[in-house]
Every structure is written in structure tokens, then in C-alpha cells.
CSV table of C-alpha atoms in Angstrom, one decimal:
chain,number,residue,atom,x,y,z
A,1,MET,CA,-24.4,20.0,-20.1
A,2,SER,CA,-23.6,17.1,-17.7
A,3,PRO,CA,-20.2,14.7,-16.8
A,4,HIS,CA,-21.8,11.5,-18.0
A,5,THR,CA,-23.0,13.2,-22.1
A,6,PRO,CA,-21.9,10.7,-25.1
A,7,SER,CA,-20.0,13.0,-25.4
A,8,ALA,CA,-17.6,11.7,-22.7
A,9,PHE,CA,-17.8,8.4,-23.3
A,10,PRO,CA,-16.6,7.2,-26.5
A,11,PRO,CA,-18.5,4.4,-28.3
A,12,ALA,CA,-17.0,0.9,-27.4
A,13,HIS,CA,-17.9,-2.8,-28.8
A,14,ARG,CA,-20.9,-4.4,-26.2
A,15,ARG,CA,-20.5,-8.0,-25.7
A,16,ARG,CA,-23.9,-8.1,-24.7
A,17,PRO,CA,-27.3,-5.5,-23.8
A,18,ALA,CA,-26.3,-3.4,-21.2
A,19,PRO,CA,-28.0,-0.2,-19.4
A,20,ASP,CA,-26.8,2.9,-20.2
A,21,TYR,CA,-23.8,3.7,-18.6
A,22,ARG,CA,-23.4,7.2,-19.2
A,23,GLU,CA,-26.8,7.9,-16.6
A,24,SER,CA,-24.7,7.9,-13.8
A,25,PRO,CA,-23.6,3.7,-12.2
A,26,HIS,CA,-24.0,3.2,-8.7
A,27,ILE,CA,-20.5,2.1,-7.8
A,28,VAL,CA,-20.3,1.0,-4.1
A,29,ILE,CA,-16.2,0.5,-2.8
A,30,ALA,CA,-15.7,-2.0,0.3
A,31,GLY,CA,-13.4,-0.5,1.9
A,32,GLY,CA,-12.1,2.9,3.3
A,33,GLY,CA,-8.8,2.3,3.7
A,34,VAL,CA,-5.8,4.1,0.8
A,35,ALA,CA,-6.9,2.3,-1.6
A,36,GLY,CA,-10.6,3.4,-1.1
A,37,LEU,CA,-10.8,6.2,-1.0
A,38,THR,CA,-8.3,7.0,-3.5
A,39,THR,CA,-11.0,5.0,-5.9
A,40,ALA,CA,-13.7,7.4,-4.9
A,41,LEU,CA,-11.3,10.5,-4.9
A,42,SER,CA,-11.0,8.8,-8.4
A,43,LEU,CA,-14.0,7.8,-10.0
A,44,HIS,CA,-15.4,11.7,-8.9
A,45,ALA,CA,-12.7,13.6,-10.7
A,46,ALA,CA,-13.6,11.2,-13.3
A,47,GLY,CA,-17.2,12.2,-13.1
A,48,PHE,CA,-19.1,9.7,-11.9
A,49,GLN,CA,-21.5,11.3,-9.3
A,50,ARG,CA,-23.1,8.0,-7.2
A,51,VAL,CA,-20.2,6.8,-5.3
A,52,THR,CA,-20.5,5.0,-1.7
A,53,VAL,CA,-17.1,3.8,0.7
A,54,VAL,CA,-18.0,1.5,2.5
A,55,GLU,CA,-15.8,1.0,6.2
A,56,THR,CA,-16.0,-1.6,8.8
A,57,ALA,CA,-15.1,0.6,11.4
A,58,PRO,CA,-17.0,3.3,13.1
A,59,ALA,CA,-14.5,5.7,12.3
A,60,ILE,CA,-11.9,7.3,10.2
A,61,ARG,CA,-9.1,8.1,12.9
A,62,PRO,CA,-5.3,8.9,12.1
A,63,VAL,CA,-4.4,5.3,13.0
A,64,GLY,CA,-1.8,2.9,11.8
A,65,ALA,CA,2.1,3.7,11.5
A,66,GLY,CA,4.0,5.6,8.4
A,67,LEU,CA,4.3,4.7,5.0
A,68,ASN,CA,6.8,5.8,2.0
A,69,LEU,CA,5.0,7.4,-1.2
A,70,MET,CA,7.1,6.4,-5.2
A,71,PRO,CA,6.5,10.2,-6.7
A,72,ASN,CA,4.1,8.0,-9.2
A,73,ALA,CA,1.8,8.0,-6.5
A,74,VAL,CA,2.3,10.9,-5.2
A,75,ARG,CA,2.3,12.1,-8.9
A,76,GLU,CA,-1.4,10.6,-9.1
A,77,LEU,CA,-2.1,12.7,-5.6
A,78,ASP,CA,-1.0,15.6,-6.8
A,79,ALA,CA,-3.4,15.6,-10.1
A,80,LEU,CA,-6.0,14.9,-7.5
A,81,GLY,CA,-5.0,18.2,-5.9
A,82,LEU,CA,-4.3,16.8,-2.3
A,83,LEU,CA,-0.7,17.2,-2.7
A,84,ASP,CA,-0.9,20.3,-0.7
A,85,ALA,CA,-3.1,19.3,1.8
A,86,LEU,CA,-0.7,15.9,2.1
A,87,GLU,CA,2.9,17.6,2.2
A,88,ALA,CA,1.8,19.6,5.3
A,89,GLY,CA,1.9,16.8,7.0
A,90,ALA,CA,4.5,14.4,5.5
A,91,LEU,CA,8.3,14.9,4.9
A,92,ARG,CA,10.1,14.9,1.4
A,93,THR,CA,12.3,12.1,1.4
A,94,ARG,CA,15.6,12.8,-0.4
A,95,GLU,CA,18.2,9.6,0.9
A,96,LEU,CA,17.6,6.1,1.0
A,97,ARG,CA,21.3,4.5,2.5
A,98,TYR,CA,21.3,0.7,2.8
A,99,TYR,CA,23.6,-0.8,5.5
A,100,HIS,CA,25.1,-3.9,6.3
A,101,ARG,CA,24.4,-5.1,10.4
A,102,SER,CA,28.0,-4.6,11.0
A,103,GLY,CA,27.4,-0.3,9.8
A,104,GLY,CA,29.1,-1.0,6.8
A,105,LEU,CA,27.3,1.5,3.9
A,106,ILE,CA,26.4,-0.7,1.2
A,107,SER,CA,24.8,2.4,-1.2
A,108,ARG,CA,23.1,6.2,-0.9
A,109,GLU,CA,20.1,7.0,-3.6
A,110,PRO,CA,18.8,10.3,-4.1
A,111,ARG,CA,15.1,10.0,-3.9
A,112,GLY,CA,12.1,12.2,-5.2
A,113,LEU,CA,13.3,15.7,-7.0
A,114,GLY,CA,16.9,14.9,-6.6
A,115,ALA,CA,16.7,11.2,-8.0
A,116,GLY,CA,15.7,14.0,-11.3
A,117,TYR,CA,11.8,12.8,-11.0
A,118,LEU,CA,9.3,15.9,-11.3
A,119,TRP,CA,7.9,14.8,-8.2
A,120,PRO,CA,9.2,13.8,-4.9
A,121,GLN,CA,8.9,11.0,-2.6
A,122,LEU,CA,7.2,11.8,0.2
A,123,SER,CA,6.9,9.7,4.0
A,124,VAL,CA,4.1,9.9,5.8
A,125,HIS,CA,1.8,9.4,8.8
A,126,ARG,CA,-0.7,6.7,7.1
A,127,GLY,CA,-3.1,7.9,9.6
A,128,HIS,CA,-2.1,11.2,7.9
A,129,LEU,CA,-2.7,10.1,4.5
A,130,GLN,CA,-6.1,8.7,5.0
A,131,GLN,CA,-7.4,12.6,6.7
A,132,VAL,CA,-6.4,14.1,3.7
A,133,LEU,CA,-7.9,11.3,1.4
A,134,ALA,CA,-11.3,11.1,3.5
A,135,GLY,CA,-12.3,14.5,4.0
A,136,ALA,CA,-11.5,15.1,0.3
A,137,VAL,CA,-14.4,12.3,-0.2
A,138,ARG,CA,-16.8,14.3,2.1
A,139,ALA,CA,-15.8,17.7,0.6
A,140,ARG,CA,-16.1,16.6,-3.4
A,141,LEU,CA,-18.2,14.3,-2.8
A,142,GLY,CA,-20.8,14.6,0.0
A,143,PRO,CA,-21.2,13.5,3.8
A,144,ALA,CA,-22.8,10.8,2.6
A,145,ALA,CA,-20.7,9.2,0.6
A,146,LEU,CA,-18.7,7.7,2.9
A,147,VAL,CA,-20.5,5.2,5.5
A,148,THR,CA,-18.7,4.0,8.8
A,149,GLY,CA,-19.7,0.9,10.7
A,150,VAL,CA,-20.9,-1.0,7.3
A,151,ARG,CA,-18.8,-4.0,6.1
A,152,VAL,CA,-19.9,-6.3,3.0
A,153,SER,CA,-20.2,-9.6,4.2
A,154,GLY,CA,-20.9,-11.2,1.1
A,155,VAL,CA,-21.0,-11.2,-2.5
A,156,GLU,CA,-22.9,-12.7,-5.1
A,157,PRO,CA,-23.5,-12.2,-8.7
A,158,THR,CA,-27.4,-11.5,-10.4
A,159,PRO,CA,-27.9,-12.8,-13.8
A,160,ASP,CA,-26.8,-9.4,-15.3
A,161,GLY,CA,-23.7,-9.9,-14.4
A,162,ARG,CA,-24.4,-7.0,-11.6
A,163,PRO,CA,-23.3,-7.3,-7.4
A,164,ARG,CA,-25.7,-8.3,-4.9
A,165,LEU,CA,-24.0,-7.3,-1.4
A,166,ARG,CA,-24.9,-7.9,2.0
A,167,LEU,CA,-24.4,-5.6,4.3
A,168,GLU,CA,-23.9,-5.6,8.1
A,169,HIS,CA,-24.2,-2.7,10.8
A,170,ARG,CA,-23.7,-2.2,13.9
A,171,ASP,CA,-23.8,1.1,16.0
A,172,GLY,CA,-23.1,-0.2,19.8
A,173,ALA,CA,-25.5,-3.1,20.8
A,174,VAL,CA,-27.3,-2.3,17.5
A,175,ARG,CA,-26.9,-4.8,14.7
A,176,GLY,CA,-29.0,-4.4,11.1
A,177,ARG,CA,-28.0,-6.5,8.2
A,178,ALA,CA,-29.3,-5.3,4.5
A,179,SER,CA,-28.6,-6.0,1.1
A,180,LEU,CA,-28.2,-4.0,-2.1
A,181,GLU,CA,-27.0,-4.5,-6.2
A,182,PRO,CA,-24.8,-1.9,-6.9
A,183,ASP,CA,-23.8,-1.2,-10.5
A,184,LEU,CA,-20.4,-2.1,-9.7
A,185,LEU,CA,-18.8,-3.1,-7.0
A,186,VAL,CA,-14.6,-3.0,-5.8
A,187,GLY,CA,-13.3,-4.7,-2.9
A,188,ALA,CA,-10.5,-2.2,-1.6
A,189,ASP,CA,-10.6,-4.0,1.4
A,190,GLY,CA,-7.5,-4.8,1.9
A,191,VAL,CA,-5.2,-8.4,2.5
A,192,ARG,CA,-8.0,-10.5,4.0
A,193,SER,CA,-10.7,-8.9,1.6
A,194,THR,CA,-14.2,-10.8,2.0
A,195,VAL,CA,-14.7,-9.4,-1.4
A,196,ARG,CA,-11.4,-11.2,-2.9
A,197,ALA,CA,-13.2,-14.3,-0.6
A,198,ALA,CA,-16.1,-14.2,-2.8
A,199,LEU,CA,-14.2,-14.4,-6.2
A,200,HIS,CA,-11.7,-17.2,-4.6
A,201,PRO,CA,-14.0,-19.1,-1.8
A,202,ASP,CA,-11.1,-21.4,-2.0
A,203,GLU,CA,-8.2,-19.4,-1.5
A,204,GLY,CA,-8.3,-19.8,2.3
A,205,GLU,CA,-5.8,-17.0,4.3
A,206,PRO,CA,-2.4,-15.3,3.3
A,207,PRO,CA,0.3,-17.0,3.0
A,208,TRP,CA,3.0,-16.4,5.5
A,209,ASN,CA,6.7,-16.4,5.2
A,210,GLY,CA,8.1,-17.0,8.7
A,211,MET,CA,8.7,-13.6,9.2
A,212,LEU,CA,7.7,-11.9,12.2
A,213,VAL,CA,7.4,-7.8,11.6
A,214,TRP,CA,7.0,-5.0,14.4
A,215,ARG,CA,6.1,-1.7,13.9
A,216,GLY,CA,5.6,1.4,15.4
A,217,VAL,CA,6.2,5.3,15.4
A,218,SER,CA,8.3,7.1,18.3
A,219,ARG,CA,9.0,10.7,18.2
A,220,MET,CA,12.2,12.0,18.5
A,221,PRO,CA,14.8,15.2,18.4
A,222,ALA,CA,15.8,16.0,14.8
A,223,ARG,CA,18.9,15.3,14.7
A,224,ALA,CA,19.4,12.4,16.6
A,225,VAL,CA,17.6,10.8,13.2
A,226,GLY,CA,19.0,11.9,10.4
A,227,SER,CA,17.2,13.5,7.6
A,228,PHE,CA,17.2,10.2,5.2
A,229,MET,CA,15.5,6.8,5.0
A,230,LEU,CA,18.1,3.7,6.3
A,231,ILE,CA,17.2,-0.1,6.1
A,232,ALA,CA,19.8,-2.5,7.5
A,233,GLY,CA,20.0,-5.7,7.8
A,234,ASP,CA,21.6,-9.3,6.8
A,235,ASP,CA,20.4,-12.4,5.3
A,236,ARG,CA,18.3,-12.5,8.5
A,237,GLN,CA,16.7,-9.4,9.8
A,238,LYS,CA,16.2,-6.1,9.3
A,239,ALA,CA,15.3,-2.4,10.6
A,240,VAL,CA,13.8,0.3,8.3
A,241,VAL,CA,13.8,3.8,10.1
A,242,TYR,CA,13.2,7.5,9.2
A,243,PRO,CA,11.6,10.4,9.6
A,244,MET,CA,8.2,11.3,8.6
A,245,GLY,CA,7.6,14.9,9.4
A,246,ARG,CA,8.9,18.3,9.6
A,247,PRO,CA,10.5,19.0,13.6
A,248,THR,CA,7.9,20.6,16.0
A,249,GLY,CA,7.9,22.0,19.6
A,250,PRO,CA,10.9,23.7,21.2
A,251,ASP,CA,12.7,20.3,21.4
A,252,ARG,CA,11.8,20.0,17.5
A,253,GLU,CA,11.0,16.3,17.8
A,254,VAL,CA,9.7,14.5,14.4
A,255,LEU,CA,7.5,11.5,13.7
A,256,VAL,CA,9.4,8.5,13.1
A,257,ASN,CA,8.1,5.4,11.8
A,258,TRP,CA,10.1,2.2,11.8
A,259,ALA,CA,9.7,-1.4,11.3
A,260,LEU,CA,11.8,-4.5,11.7
A,261,ALA,CA,11.5,-7.9,10.3
A,262,ARG,CA,13.1,-11.6,11.7
A,263,PRO,CA,12.2,-15.0,11.4
A,264,ALA,CA,9.6,-16.4,14.8
A,265,GLU,CA,10.5,-18.4,16.7
A,266,ARG,CA,8.9,-22.3,15.8
A,267,THR,CA,9.7,-24.1,18.7
A,268,CYS,CA,6.3,-24.5,21.1
A,269,ARG,CA,7.3,-25.0,24.1
A,270,SER,CA,4.5,-27.2,27.1
A,271,GLY,CA,1.6,-24.6,27.4
A,272,THR,CA,3.2,-22.2,25.0
A,273,ALA,CA,0.8,-21.6,21.3
A,274,SER,CA,3.2,-22.2,17.9
A,275,ALA,CA,4.1,-19.4,16.0
A,276,GLU,CA,1.6,-20.6,13.6
A,277,GLU,CA,-1.1,-21.1,16.2
A,278,ARG,CA,-0.6,-17.8,17.5
A,279,PHE,CA,-0.8,-15.9,14.4
A,280,LEU,CA,-4.9,-17.3,13.5
A,281,GLY,CA,-6.8,-14.4,13.5
A,282,ASP,CA,-4.5,-12.0,15.1
A,283,TRP,CA,-2.8,-9.8,12.5
A,284,ASN,CA,-2.2,-6.7,14.6
A,285,ARG,CA,-1.5,-7.6,18.0
A,286,PRO,CA,0.3,-5.1,20.6
A,287,VAL,CA,3.8,-5.8,21.9
A,288,PRO,CA,5.8,-4.9,24.4
A,289,VAL,CA,8.9,-3.6,22.5
A,290,GLU,CA,11.0,-5.3,25.1
A,291,THR,CA,9.9,-8.1,23.5
A,292,PHE,CA,12.5,-7.7,19.6
A,293,LEU,CA,14.4,-5.1,20.9
A,294,PRO,CA,17.4,-7.7,22.4
A,295,PHE,CA,17.7,-8.7,18.9
A,296,TYR,CA,18.7,-5.0,17.3
A,297,GLU,CA,21.4,-4.0,20.5
A,298,GLY,CA,23.8,-2.6,18.9
A,299,TRP,CA,22.6,-1.4,15.5
A,300,GLU,CA,24.0,1.6,14.9
A,301,PHE,CA,23.5,3.9,11.5
A,302,ASP,CA,25.8,6.6,11.3
A,303,GLY,CA,24.7,8.0,14.0
A,304,VAL,CA,20.8,6.5,14.0
A,305,SER,CA,20.2,4.0,17.1
A,306,VAL,CA,17.8,1.8,16.4
A,307,PRO,CA,17.6,1.2,19.8
A,308,ASP,CA,17.4,4.3,20.6
A,309,VAL,CA,13.7,4.7,17.9
A,310,LEU,CA,12.6,1.1,19.5
A,311,ARG,CA,13.2,3.1,23.4
A,312,ALA,CA,11.2,5.9,22.0
A,313,ALA,CA,8.3,5.0,21.0
A,314,ASP,CA,4.6,4.2,22.2
A,315,SER,CA,3.5,1.3,21.7
A,316,ALA,CA,4.1,-1.1,19.2
A,317,TYR,CA,2.5,-4.0,16.8
A,318,GLU,CA,3.6,-7.7,16.0
A,319,TYR,CA,2.1,-9.3,13.0
A,320,PRO,CA,3.2,-12.0,10.5
A,321,MET,CA,4.6,-11.1,6.9
A,322,VAL,CA,2.3,-12.3,4.4
A,323,ASP,CA,1.0,-11.3,0.8
A,324,ARG,CA,-1.6,-13.5,-1.9
A,325,GLU,CA,-0.5,-15.4,-4.6
A,326,PRO,CA,-0.7,-13.5,-7.6
A,327,LEU,CA,-4.3,-13.6,-9.8
A,328,ASP,CA,-5.1,-14.1,-13.3
A,329,ARG,CA,-8.3,-12.7,-12.9
A,330,TRP,CA,-9.3,-9.7,-10.6
A,331,THR,CA,-12.5,-8.9,-12.3
A,332,HIS,CA,-16.0,-11.0,-12.1
A,333,GLY,CA,-18.5,-9.3,-14.0
A,334,ARG,CA,-18.7,-6.2,-12.7
A,335,THR,CA,-16.9,-6.5,-9.6
A,336,THR,CA,-13.1,-6.2,-9.2
A,337,LEU,CA,-10.4,-5.4,-6.8
A,338,VAL,CA,-7.4,-2.6,-6.3
A,339,GLY,CA,-4.6,-3.0,-3.5
A,340,ASP,CA,-4.3,-5.6,-1.5
A,341,ALA,CA,-7.3,-6.8,-1.7
A,342,ALA,CA,-6.3,-7.7,-6.2
A,343,HIS,CA,-2.2,-8.2,-5.0
A,344,ALA,CA,-0.9,-8.1,-1.4
A,345,MET,CA,2.9,-7.7,-1.6
A,346,TYR,CA,5.9,-8.1,1.4
A,347,PRO,CA,6.5,-4.8,3.0
A,348,ILE,CA,9.3,-4.1,0.3
A,349,GLY,CA,10.3,-1.3,-2.5
A,350,SER,CA,7.5,1.6,-0.6
A,351,ASN,CA,4.8,-0.4,-2.8
A,352,GLY,CA,2.2,-1.4,-0.6
A,353,ALA,CA,0.1,2.2,-0.9
A,354,THR,CA,1.6,3.3,-3.8
A,355,GLN,CA,0.3,0.9,-6.5
A,356,SER,CA,-3.3,1.4,-5.0
A,357,ILE,CA,-2.8,5.0,-5.4
A,358,VAL,CA,-2.0,3.9,-9.4
A,359,ASP,CA,-4.9,1.5,-9.0
A,360,ALA,CA,-7.3,4.0,-8.2
A,361,ARG,CA,-6.7,5.8,-10.9
A,362,SER,CA,-6.2,3.2,-13.5
A,363,LEU,CA,-9.7,1.6,-12.2
A,364,ALA,CA,-11.1,5.6,-13.1
A,365,HIS,CA,-9.4,6.2,-16.1
A,366,ALA,CA,-10.3,3.0,-17.5
A,367,LEU,CA,-14.0,2.7,-16.9
A,368,ALA,CA,-14.6,6.9,-17.8
A,369,ARG,CA,-13.1,5.5,-21.1
A,370,HIS,CA,-15.7,2.5,-21.9
A,371,ALA,CA,-19.5,2.7,-22.9
A,372,ASP,CA,-19.7,-1.1,-20.7
A,373,PRO,CA,-18.5,-1.3,-17.8
A,374,GLU,CA,-17.2,-4.6,-18.2
A,375,ASP,CA,-15.4,-3.4,-21.1
A,376,GLY,CA,-13.6,-1.0,-18.5
A,377,LEU,CA,-12.8,-2.9,-15.9
A,378,ALA,CA,-11.1,-5.1,-18.4
A,379,ALA,CA,-9.8,-2.9,-19.7
A,380,TYR,CA,-7.8,-1.7,-15.9
A,381,GLU,CA,-6.9,-5.1,-15.7
A,382,ARG,CA,-4.7,-5.2,-18.3
A,383,ASP,CA,-3.0,-2.3,-17.1
A,384,ARG,CA,-2.8,-2.9,-13.4
A,385,ARG,CA,-2.3,-6.8,-13.4
A,386,PRO,CA,0.9,-7.5,-15.1
A,387,VAL,CA,2.8,-5.0,-13.2
A,388,THR,CA,1.3,-6.2,-9.9
A,389,THR,CA,2.5,-9.5,-10.3
A,390,ALA,CA,5.4,-8.7,-11.2
A,391,LEU,CA,6.1,-6.5,-7.7
A,392,GLN,CA,4.7,-9.5,-5.5
A,393,ARG,CA,7.3,-11.7,-7.5
A,394,ALA,CA,10.0,-9.8,-6.9
A,395,ASN,CA,9.3,-8.6,-3.0
A,396,ARG,CA,9.4,-12.4,-2.2
A,397,GLU,CA,12.9,-12.1,-3.6
A,398,GLN,CA,14.2,-9.6,-1.8
A,399,GLY,CA,13.2,-6.7,-4.7
A,400,PRO,CA,15.7,-3.3,-3.8
A,401,GLU,CA,16.5,-5.2,-0.3
A,402,VAL,CA,18.4,-7.8,-1.7
A,403,VAL,CA,21.7,-6.0,-1.7
A,404,ILE,CA,22.1,-6.1,1.5
A,405,ASP,CA,21.9,-9.7,1.9
A,406,LEU,CA,24.3,-10.0,-0.9
A,407,ALA,CA,26.5,-7.5,1.3
A,408,HIS,CA,26.2,-10.2,3.6
A,409,ALA,CA,26.5,-13.5,1.5
A,410,ARG,CA,30.1,-11.8,0.2
A,411,ALA,CA,31.2,-10.2,3.3
A,412,PRO,CA,29.3,-11.3,6.7
A,413,HIS,CA,31.5,-10.4,8.9
A,414,GLY,CA,31.4,-6.9,7.1
A,415,PHE,CA,33.9,-3.9,4.9
A,416,ALA,CA,35.8,-1.5,4.0
A,417,ASP,CA,34.6,-0.3,0.4
A,418,ILE,CA,31.0,-2.0,-0.6
A,419,HIS,CA,32.9,-1.8,-4.1
A,420,ASP,CA,35.1,-4.9,-3.1
A,421,VAL,CA,32.0,-6.1,-2.0
A,422,ILE,CA,29.7,-5.9,-4.4
A,423,PRO,CA,31.2,-3.1,-7.7
A,424,ALA,CA,28.8,-0.5,-8.4
A,425,GLU,CA,27.2,-1.6,-11.3
A,426,GLU,CA,25.7,-4.4,-9.8
A,427,LEU,CA,24.3,-1.9,-7.0
A,428,ALA,CA,22.8,0.6,-9.9
A,429,ALA,CA,21.4,-2.3,-12.3
A,430,VAL,CA,19.4,-4.4,-9.1
A,431,ALA,CA,17.8,-0.1,-8.1
A,432,HIS,CA,17.6,-0.1,-12.5
A,433,ARG,CA,15.4,-3.3,-12.3
A,434,TYR,CA,13.2,-2.8,-9.5
A,435,ALA,CA,12.1,0.6,-11.1
A,436,ALA,CA,11.1,-0.3,-14.6
A,437,THR,CA,9.7,-3.5,-12.8
A,438,GLY,CA,7.4,-1.3,-11.0
A,439,ALA,CA,7.3,1.2,-13.6
A,440,PHE,CA,8.4,3.5,-11.5
A,441,ASP,CA,11.6,4.6,-13.6
A,442,PRO,CA,12.1,8.9,-14.3
A,443,ALA,CA,11.9,8.5,-17.4
A,444,THR,CA,8.2,6.6,-17.2
A,445,VAL,CA,6.7,8.7,-14.2
A,446,ASN,CA,8.1,12.7,-15.3
A,447,GLN,CA,5.9,11.5,-18.9
A,448,GLY,CA,2.6,13.1,-16.4
A,449,SER,CA,-0.3,11.2,-15.8
A,450,PRO,CA,-1.7,8.5,-18.3
A,451,TYR,CA,-4.9,9.1,-16.5
A,452,GLU,CA,-6.7,12.2,-16.7
A,453,VAL,CA,-9.7,11.8,-18.2
A,454,ARG,CA,-11.5,15.0,-19.7
A,455,LEU,CA,-14.2,15.9,-19.1
A,456,PRO,CA,-16.9,18.4,-21.4
A,457,ALA,CA,-16.9,21.9,-20.1
A,458,ALA,CA,-20.8,22.5,-17.9
A,459,GLY,CA,-23.4,24.5,-19.3
């Protein structure tokens, strides 16, 4: 029996005649990042066989910095059978500590299994995660399912609601163009999504909040970086530092992810572009560490020296902190959005990649449970858009990191005991409120994945 037999798809009301969706539809995913690759794997696990991921980059390479995956995302990757491969190159995040820039400890929170979850929280290099996902796509869907060096350059609807894609291909000096009409299109092409721009042509560039972000990866002795994730700062600038792998080699070195945020210098000197002009179209600019190192001299927290971490970096990248305005709809006809293309948010609370993974699972589940694809896309959006919109807005208010701002506002020169500044109940309420906003509190996550799809046995 094929996975796409009638019994696999409960009947649903059809608003208008549509092709028999129980025949394997062709689904194209624009973007081969975390969101796009997880969407492909989720669709395959839900019984869809004709899935193609198109990625602009000429190859999937282990590039980028680190990220944290919350237990709700790890739960979904576990359901896809990827946890062992992922953990081979990741580190379980056991504790998160918030510090005031003066060195005072604001709070320490157990994470993952230590916080009562049935799944860990993982610190991992984005490149390792992407390689695990890409390898699984090729193994399960076939090598032809992941096409690199091709980008979606335009989208327009056809009369029956299907998307018509314009594709561009480049291989060295050879360029080509083509068009394609799949049954569905999923825009997973990031904060500057071509698919989103086609659906919302008047939206313009992502809004910038005036903050700069510097990111990089360092390799350091494990004893120099501790075993916890730290977030430190004041109401003006912050630093995030955490190890993301097990010690290796005779020196027991670990990979360390770091990210810094500070307001941009807006003064325009003669002959120098303003910050706004400098970042127009330049979103991942290599810069010397010395550009920003002076702002973080003296920042040390329980033995972790931020300047030492920065000096150990091979490279550093600078970009503006941007997000996207929440949309009142993600779906137009048979085209929808996932991940940053749908709901790019400030890098706060470890929710960028986490929410992309949950999006992917929700979308596949919704499509598998509805015979009409438009019904499935509508169900997906009802499930995911309210949660991610709430997180976008919460992150604009600093999310759980607001405890640093509170500590600085009440004790700008530091404190001996944080509970003289912020009562324990208030600290706990901030963390609980944010987890509830994103539906990743332990009680909710531990109920198990709501996105499992039962397929009929082959026979």
C-alpha cells in the first residue's frame, strides 16, 4: 500500500475542485537552511515523496556560528530520528546564567533535562546541524531532492492557486533560467525572503533597531569557558558566550560561540558612510575583532573572560539586528512561509532555529491531515502564527533578557545580592512568562510531539 492511499488522509471539506491531493504532490522548498531542510524531512516523514529543496549557495557547507536548540525543537528532531547524529557534535546546555556587567550574578537557571524536560537543550554549531539535516535529506529523499546553486527569483500565482516559480541557476560563468509550477511552494529563504517579497511586495527591507551584532566562534581550553551559557550586560550592550561541543585533542579545547550587541555609532564623519548607509545590502560583513573589543574589556564572569574569548576567534562578522513585522497571513493560494521568512525575530531567547524546526513539523502534519492543500496550509497557519507573533513581540521587549535591564535600572553600579534588587518571585515570573508565550514550558513539551503522522503499513 502506498503512503498516499485514501486512508492516510481523512476527508476534508473542499472549497472548490482541486486535483486529487492523495496522489503525491510536488512540493518545492525555497531555501536549504535549517527551516527548509527540516521541512523536507518532516514532509517525507509524513508520507510526501516528491519534495525538492532549492538552495542558492553552490553547496551546503558547515559555515556560520552557533545556536541553541530548545527542548521543544530537540523533541521534534528526535521524532525525525536525528538526535544521535546531532548530539555527536553538540553539547547539552545544563545551565543558563544572567550577569550584570559589573560581574554580579542575576540568576542561574537549569536547562534541558535539569529543568524537568524529557529532552535536552543543545548548543551546536549551525554548520553541524545543517550538515546533519542535509545528509538526512539526501539519504531519505534521494540526492536529487536537494538542488544547490539555484534560487527562486520570483513567484506568481496561477489561476488554480498553484505557484509559478522563476528559477535562476549559476555554475561559474554559466547561467540559466527556468520556470516551474509545483503543487505547493514553501518559502524558507530567510529574513530577506524572495518568496515573502512576492507575497508582500510593498513590505521593503527588514526594519533595523539601531543595534549592531558581532558574532563568531573561538576555540579555547575547556577550563577557560566553563560549562554554562552566560548572557551579560546592561541596558546598552550585551554579550552571550557558551561552549558548544565536547573537549577534544590533547589540550581539551572546545568550540565557543559568542555574540555581542551594542548600539551603532550613527555619527557620520567626513567621507565615512553612516551606519544606515553602510548596512544597506551588507548583512554579514567580516570585521576585525579589534573593531569592538574595547567595548568589552574587563568583562569577566565567574572565570569566563569575554575579551579572551574574542581574542581567540579566527574571524568575526558584523550585521544589523533586524526582525520582521508580524504578518496577518503567511499563506497565499498554495504558497506559504516557514522560519525567518515567516517570522524573523531578534536573536533573543534561543528561538530562531527552534521555531523554524517546529514550523516544519507543524506544516507537514497539517498537510498530511487535510486532503485539500489549502485546508492544510490554513491549519498550519492557525497553529503557528499566533505563537511566533507573540514571540516576535516579546523579543522586541528583550524577552527573558529583560532581567539584565531591570538589574541595571535598579542598581546601575552593581549589587551584593540580586534579591535586594529583583525579588526571586519576579525573576521566576519573567522566565515562566516567556516559556509560556512560546509554549515551551516543561509541562507542554513533555506531552510529546503533537505532530506525529501515522502512515499505513506498506503491504
